[in-house]
PDB file of C-alpha atoms in Angstrom:
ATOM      1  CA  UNK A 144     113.824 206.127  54.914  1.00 42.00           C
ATOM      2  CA  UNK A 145     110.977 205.308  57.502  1.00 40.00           C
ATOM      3  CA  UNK A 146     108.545 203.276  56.336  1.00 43.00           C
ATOM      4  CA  UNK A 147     106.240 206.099  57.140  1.00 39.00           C
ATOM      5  CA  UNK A 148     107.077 208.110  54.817  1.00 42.00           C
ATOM      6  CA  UNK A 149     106.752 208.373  51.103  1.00 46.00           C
ATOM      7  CA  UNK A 150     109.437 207.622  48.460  1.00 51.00           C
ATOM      8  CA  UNK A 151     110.354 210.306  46.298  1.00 60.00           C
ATOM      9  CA  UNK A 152     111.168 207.663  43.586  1.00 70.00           C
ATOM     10  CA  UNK A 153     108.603 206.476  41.830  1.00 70.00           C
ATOM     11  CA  UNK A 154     109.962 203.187  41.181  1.00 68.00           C
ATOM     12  CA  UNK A 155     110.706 202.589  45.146  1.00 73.00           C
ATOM     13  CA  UNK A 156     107.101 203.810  45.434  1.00 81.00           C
ATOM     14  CA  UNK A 157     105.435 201.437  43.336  1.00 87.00           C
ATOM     15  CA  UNK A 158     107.397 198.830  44.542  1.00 90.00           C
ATOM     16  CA  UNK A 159     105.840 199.665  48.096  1.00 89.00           C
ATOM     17  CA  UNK A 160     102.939 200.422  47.117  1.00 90.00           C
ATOM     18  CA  UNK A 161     101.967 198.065  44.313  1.00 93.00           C
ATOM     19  CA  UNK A 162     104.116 194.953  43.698  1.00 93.00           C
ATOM     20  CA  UNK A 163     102.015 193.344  40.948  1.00 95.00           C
ATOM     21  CA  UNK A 164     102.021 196.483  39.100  1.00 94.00           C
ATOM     22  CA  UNK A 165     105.993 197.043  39.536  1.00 94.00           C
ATOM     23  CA  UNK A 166     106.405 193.368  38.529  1.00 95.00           C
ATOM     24  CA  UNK A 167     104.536 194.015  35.390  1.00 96.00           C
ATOM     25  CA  UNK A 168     106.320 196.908  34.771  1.00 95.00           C
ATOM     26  CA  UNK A 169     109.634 195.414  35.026  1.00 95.00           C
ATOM     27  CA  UNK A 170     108.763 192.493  32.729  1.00 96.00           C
ATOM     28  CA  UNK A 171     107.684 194.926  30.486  1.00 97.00           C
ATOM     29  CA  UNK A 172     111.121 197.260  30.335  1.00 96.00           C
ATOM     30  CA  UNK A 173     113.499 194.078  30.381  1.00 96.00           C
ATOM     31  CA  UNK A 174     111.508 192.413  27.562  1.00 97.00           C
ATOM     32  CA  UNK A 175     111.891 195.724  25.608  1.00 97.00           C
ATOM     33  CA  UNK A 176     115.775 195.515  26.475  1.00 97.00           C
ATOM     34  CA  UNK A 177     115.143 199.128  28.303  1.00 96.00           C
ATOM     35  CA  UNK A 178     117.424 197.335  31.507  1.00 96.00           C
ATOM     36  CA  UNK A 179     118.779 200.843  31.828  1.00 95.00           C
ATOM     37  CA  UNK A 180     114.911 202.161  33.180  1.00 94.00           C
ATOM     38  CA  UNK A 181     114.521 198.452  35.432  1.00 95.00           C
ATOM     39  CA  UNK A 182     114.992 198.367  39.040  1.00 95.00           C
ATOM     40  CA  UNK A 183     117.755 196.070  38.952  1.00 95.00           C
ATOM     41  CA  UNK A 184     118.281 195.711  42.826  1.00 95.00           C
ATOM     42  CA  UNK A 185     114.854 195.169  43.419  1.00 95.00           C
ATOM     43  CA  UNK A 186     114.743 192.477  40.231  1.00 96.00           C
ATOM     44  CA  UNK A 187     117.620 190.465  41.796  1.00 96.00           C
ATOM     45  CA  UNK A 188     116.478 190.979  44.808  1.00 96.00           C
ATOM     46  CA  UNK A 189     113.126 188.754  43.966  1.00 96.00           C
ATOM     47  CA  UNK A 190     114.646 186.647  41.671  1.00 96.00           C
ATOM     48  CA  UNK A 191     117.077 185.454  44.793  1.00 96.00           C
ATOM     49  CA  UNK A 192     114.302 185.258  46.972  1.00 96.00           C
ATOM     50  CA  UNK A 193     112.219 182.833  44.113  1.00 95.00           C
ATOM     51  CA  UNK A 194     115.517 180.857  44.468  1.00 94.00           C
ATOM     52  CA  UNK A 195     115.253 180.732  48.423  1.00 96.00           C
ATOM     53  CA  UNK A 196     111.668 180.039  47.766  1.00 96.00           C
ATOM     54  CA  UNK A 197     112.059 176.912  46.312  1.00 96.00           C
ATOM     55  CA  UNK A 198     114.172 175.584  49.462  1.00 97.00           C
ATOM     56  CA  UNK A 199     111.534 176.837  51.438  1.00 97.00           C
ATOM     57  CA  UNK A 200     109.072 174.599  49.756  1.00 97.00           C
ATOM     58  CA  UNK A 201     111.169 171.419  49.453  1.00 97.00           C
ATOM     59  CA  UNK A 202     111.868 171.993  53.017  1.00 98.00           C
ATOM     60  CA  UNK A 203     108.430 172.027  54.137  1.00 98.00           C
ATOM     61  CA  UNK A 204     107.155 169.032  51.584  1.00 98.00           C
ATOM     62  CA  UNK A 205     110.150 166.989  53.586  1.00 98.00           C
ATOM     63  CA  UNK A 206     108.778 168.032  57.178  1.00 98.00           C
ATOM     64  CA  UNK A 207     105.117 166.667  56.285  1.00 98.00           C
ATOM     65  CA  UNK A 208     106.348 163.800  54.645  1.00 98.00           C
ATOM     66  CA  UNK A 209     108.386 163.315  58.246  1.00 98.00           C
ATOM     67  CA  UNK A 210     104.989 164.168  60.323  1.00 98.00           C
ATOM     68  CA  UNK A 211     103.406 161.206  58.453  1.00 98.00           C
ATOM     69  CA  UNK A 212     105.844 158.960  58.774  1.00 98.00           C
ATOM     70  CA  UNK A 213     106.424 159.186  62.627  1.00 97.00           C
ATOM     71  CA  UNK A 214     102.618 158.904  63.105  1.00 97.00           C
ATOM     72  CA  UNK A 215     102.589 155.422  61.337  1.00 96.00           C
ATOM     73  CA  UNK A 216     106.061 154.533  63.260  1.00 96.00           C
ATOM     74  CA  UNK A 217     104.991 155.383  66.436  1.00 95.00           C
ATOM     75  CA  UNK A 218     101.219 155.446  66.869  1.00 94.00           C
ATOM     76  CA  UNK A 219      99.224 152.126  67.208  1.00 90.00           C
ATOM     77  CA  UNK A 220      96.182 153.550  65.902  1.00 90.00           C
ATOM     78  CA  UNK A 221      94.875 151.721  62.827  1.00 90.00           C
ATOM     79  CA  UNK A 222      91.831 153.919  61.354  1.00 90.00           C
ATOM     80  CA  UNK A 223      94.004 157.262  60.099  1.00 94.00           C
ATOM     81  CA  UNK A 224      97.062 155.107  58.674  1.00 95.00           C
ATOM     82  CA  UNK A 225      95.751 154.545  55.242  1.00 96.00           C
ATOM     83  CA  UNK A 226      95.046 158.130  55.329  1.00 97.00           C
ATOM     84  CA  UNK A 227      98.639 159.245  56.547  1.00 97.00           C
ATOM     85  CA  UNK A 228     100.175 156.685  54.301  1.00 97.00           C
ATOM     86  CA  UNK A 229      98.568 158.879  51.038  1.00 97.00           C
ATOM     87  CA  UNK A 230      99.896 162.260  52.759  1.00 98.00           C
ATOM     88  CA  UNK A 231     102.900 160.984  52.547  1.00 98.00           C
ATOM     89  CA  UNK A 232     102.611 159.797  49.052  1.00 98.00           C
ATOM     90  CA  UNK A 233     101.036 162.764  48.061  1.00 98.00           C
ATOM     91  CA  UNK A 234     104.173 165.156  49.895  1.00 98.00           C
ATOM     92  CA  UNK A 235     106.857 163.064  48.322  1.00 98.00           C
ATOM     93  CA  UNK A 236     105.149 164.122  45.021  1.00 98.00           C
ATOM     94  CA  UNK A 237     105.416 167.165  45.390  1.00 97.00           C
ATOM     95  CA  UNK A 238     109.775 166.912  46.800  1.00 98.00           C
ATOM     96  CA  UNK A 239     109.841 165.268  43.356  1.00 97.00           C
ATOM     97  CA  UNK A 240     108.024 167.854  41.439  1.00 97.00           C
ATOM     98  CA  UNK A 241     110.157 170.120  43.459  1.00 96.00           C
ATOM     99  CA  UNK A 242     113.621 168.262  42.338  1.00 97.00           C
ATOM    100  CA  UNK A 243     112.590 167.555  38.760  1.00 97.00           C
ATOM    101  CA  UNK A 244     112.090 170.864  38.141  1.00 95.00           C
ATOM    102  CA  UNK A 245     115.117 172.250  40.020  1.00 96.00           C
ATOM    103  CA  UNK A 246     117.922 169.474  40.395  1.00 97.00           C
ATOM    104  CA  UNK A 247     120.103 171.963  42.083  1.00 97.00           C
ATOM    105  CA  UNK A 248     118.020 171.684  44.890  1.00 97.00           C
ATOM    106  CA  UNK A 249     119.370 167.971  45.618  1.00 97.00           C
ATOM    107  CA  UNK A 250     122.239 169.287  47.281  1.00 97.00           C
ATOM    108  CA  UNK A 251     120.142 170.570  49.938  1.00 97.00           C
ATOM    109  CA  UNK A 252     118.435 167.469  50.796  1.00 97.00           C
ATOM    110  CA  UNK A 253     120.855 166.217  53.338  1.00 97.00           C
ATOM    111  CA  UNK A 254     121.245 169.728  55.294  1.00 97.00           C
ATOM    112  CA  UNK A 255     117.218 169.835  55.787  1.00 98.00           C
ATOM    113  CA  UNK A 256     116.529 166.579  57.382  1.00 98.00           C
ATOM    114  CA  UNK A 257     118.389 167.591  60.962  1.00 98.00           C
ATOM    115  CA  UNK A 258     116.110 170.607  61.245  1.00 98.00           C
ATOM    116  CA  UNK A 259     112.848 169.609  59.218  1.00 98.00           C
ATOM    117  CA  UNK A 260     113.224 166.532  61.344  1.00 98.00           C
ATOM    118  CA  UNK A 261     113.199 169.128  64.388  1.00 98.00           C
ATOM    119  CA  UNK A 262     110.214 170.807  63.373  1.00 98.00           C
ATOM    120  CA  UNK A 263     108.465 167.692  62.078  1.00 98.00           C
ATOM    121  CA  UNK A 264     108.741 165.635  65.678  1.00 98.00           C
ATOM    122  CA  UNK A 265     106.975 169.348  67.199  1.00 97.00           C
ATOM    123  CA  UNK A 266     103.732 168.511  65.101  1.00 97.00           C
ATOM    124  CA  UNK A 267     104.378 164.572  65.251  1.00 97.00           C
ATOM    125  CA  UNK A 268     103.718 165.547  68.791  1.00 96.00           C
ATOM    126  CA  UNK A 269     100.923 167.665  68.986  1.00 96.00           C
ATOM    127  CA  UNK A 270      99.162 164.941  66.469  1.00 95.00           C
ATOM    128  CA  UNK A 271      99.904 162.166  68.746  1.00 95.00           C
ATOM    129  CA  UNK A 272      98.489 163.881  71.843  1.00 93.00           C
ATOM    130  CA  UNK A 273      97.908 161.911  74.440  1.00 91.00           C
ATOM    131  CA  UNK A 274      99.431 158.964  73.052  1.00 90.00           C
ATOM    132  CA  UNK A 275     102.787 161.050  73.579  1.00 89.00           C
ATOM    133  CA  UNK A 276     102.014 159.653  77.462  1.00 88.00           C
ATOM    134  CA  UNK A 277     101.961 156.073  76.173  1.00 84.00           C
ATOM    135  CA  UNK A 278     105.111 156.847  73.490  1.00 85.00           C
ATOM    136  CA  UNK A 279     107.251 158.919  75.928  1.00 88.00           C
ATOM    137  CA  UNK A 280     109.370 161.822  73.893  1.00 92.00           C
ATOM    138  CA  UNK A 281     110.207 161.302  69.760  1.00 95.00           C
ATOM    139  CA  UNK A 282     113.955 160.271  69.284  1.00 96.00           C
ATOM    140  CA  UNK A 283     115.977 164.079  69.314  1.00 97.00           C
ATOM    141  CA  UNK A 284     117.779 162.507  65.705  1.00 97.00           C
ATOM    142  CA  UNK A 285     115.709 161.556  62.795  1.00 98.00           C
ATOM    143  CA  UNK A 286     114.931 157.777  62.741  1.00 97.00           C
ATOM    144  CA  UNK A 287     114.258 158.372  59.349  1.00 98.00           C
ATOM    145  CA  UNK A 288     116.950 158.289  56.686  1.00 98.00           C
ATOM    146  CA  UNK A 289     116.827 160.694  53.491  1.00 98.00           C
ATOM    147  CA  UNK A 290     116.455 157.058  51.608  1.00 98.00           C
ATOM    148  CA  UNK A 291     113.446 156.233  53.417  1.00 98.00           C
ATOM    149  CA  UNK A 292     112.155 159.791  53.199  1.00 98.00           C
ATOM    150  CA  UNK A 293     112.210 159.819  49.502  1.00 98.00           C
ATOM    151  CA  UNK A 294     111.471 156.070  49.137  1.00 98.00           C
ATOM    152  CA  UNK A 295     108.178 155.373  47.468  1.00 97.00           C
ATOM    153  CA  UNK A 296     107.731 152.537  48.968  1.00 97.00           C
ATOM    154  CA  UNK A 297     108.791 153.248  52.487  1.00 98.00           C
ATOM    155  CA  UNK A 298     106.138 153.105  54.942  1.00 97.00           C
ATOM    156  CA  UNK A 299     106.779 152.195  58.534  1.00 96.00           C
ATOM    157  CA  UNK A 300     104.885 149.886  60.608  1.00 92.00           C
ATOM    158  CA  UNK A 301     104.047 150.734  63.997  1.00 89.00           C
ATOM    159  CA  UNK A 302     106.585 149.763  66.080  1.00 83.00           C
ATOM    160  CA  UNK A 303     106.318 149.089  69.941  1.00 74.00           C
ATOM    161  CA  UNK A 304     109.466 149.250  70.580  1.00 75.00           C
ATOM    162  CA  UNK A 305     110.473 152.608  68.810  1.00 73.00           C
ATOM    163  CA  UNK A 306     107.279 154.251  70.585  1.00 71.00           C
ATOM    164  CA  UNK A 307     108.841 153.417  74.125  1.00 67.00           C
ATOM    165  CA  UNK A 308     106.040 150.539  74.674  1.00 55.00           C
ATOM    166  CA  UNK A 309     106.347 147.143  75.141  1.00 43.00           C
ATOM    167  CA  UNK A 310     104.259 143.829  74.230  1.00 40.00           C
ATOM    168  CA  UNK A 311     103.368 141.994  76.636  1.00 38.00           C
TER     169      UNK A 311
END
């Protein structure tokens, strides 16, 4: 069907047109055991993608937590690094919250770092601006392990060496 054009089932159509309202509607029928009226595709449907959800936020709790930690690892800048040392505190809150409420989700921990790590070195980059000329280019492989990532009392120092500069 194009998206153009109008359901003739007024289930699909609400679902379109309205989701809150076909939500409610759908609680409604399944708590009244009426499954044989629900739209069970479109049910499963959302409760998979509450599931992939939930990845989507741990995922994105372990990137900042990685943005915070490369900018006290490799920027010398002292002013911000109380700051970024509470984002990260206040990120690895909420992979906990995350975890303790789903402990499933530990099995995906591993499997995000490579590519959070990816995405996180992107902003780490854009943050560090023109220190990147100082720094040279963010190691390709997390420096970070998943232990330090979730460690509450992990923060890097800033480390000459690791940002390409040397002391004198």
């Amino acid at each position: 069907m194009s998206p153009f054009t109008a359901s003739t089932d007024p289930v699909q159509s609400l679902y379109d047109a309205d989701f809150h309202a076909w939500a409610m509607a759908q609680a409604q029928l399944l708590r009244q055991g009426r499954f044989s009226e629900a739209d069970i595709a479109h049910i499963a449907e959302e409760i998979e993608d509450l599931g992939n959800e939930q990845i989507r936020a741990l995922a994105s709790a372990m990137r900042n937590v990685l943005v915070h930690l490369s900018l006290l690892r490799f920027s010398p800048a002292t002013d911000p690094r109380a700051h970024w040392a509470g984002e990260i505190a206040n990120f690895r809150i909420a992979l906990d919250d995350r975890l303790d409420g789903s402990p499933s989700l530990r099995r995906h921990l591993h499997g995000l770092v490579p590519k959070e790590w990816k995405r996180a070195r992107r902003i780490a980059t854009l943050k560090l601006g023109e220190e990147m000329k100082l720094i040279g280019e963010l190691p390709k492989e997390s420096p970070f392990t998943l232990e330090e990532i979730m460690d509450d009392d992990f923060f890097p120092a800033f480390s000459a060496e690791a940002s390409g500069r040397r002391r004198s």
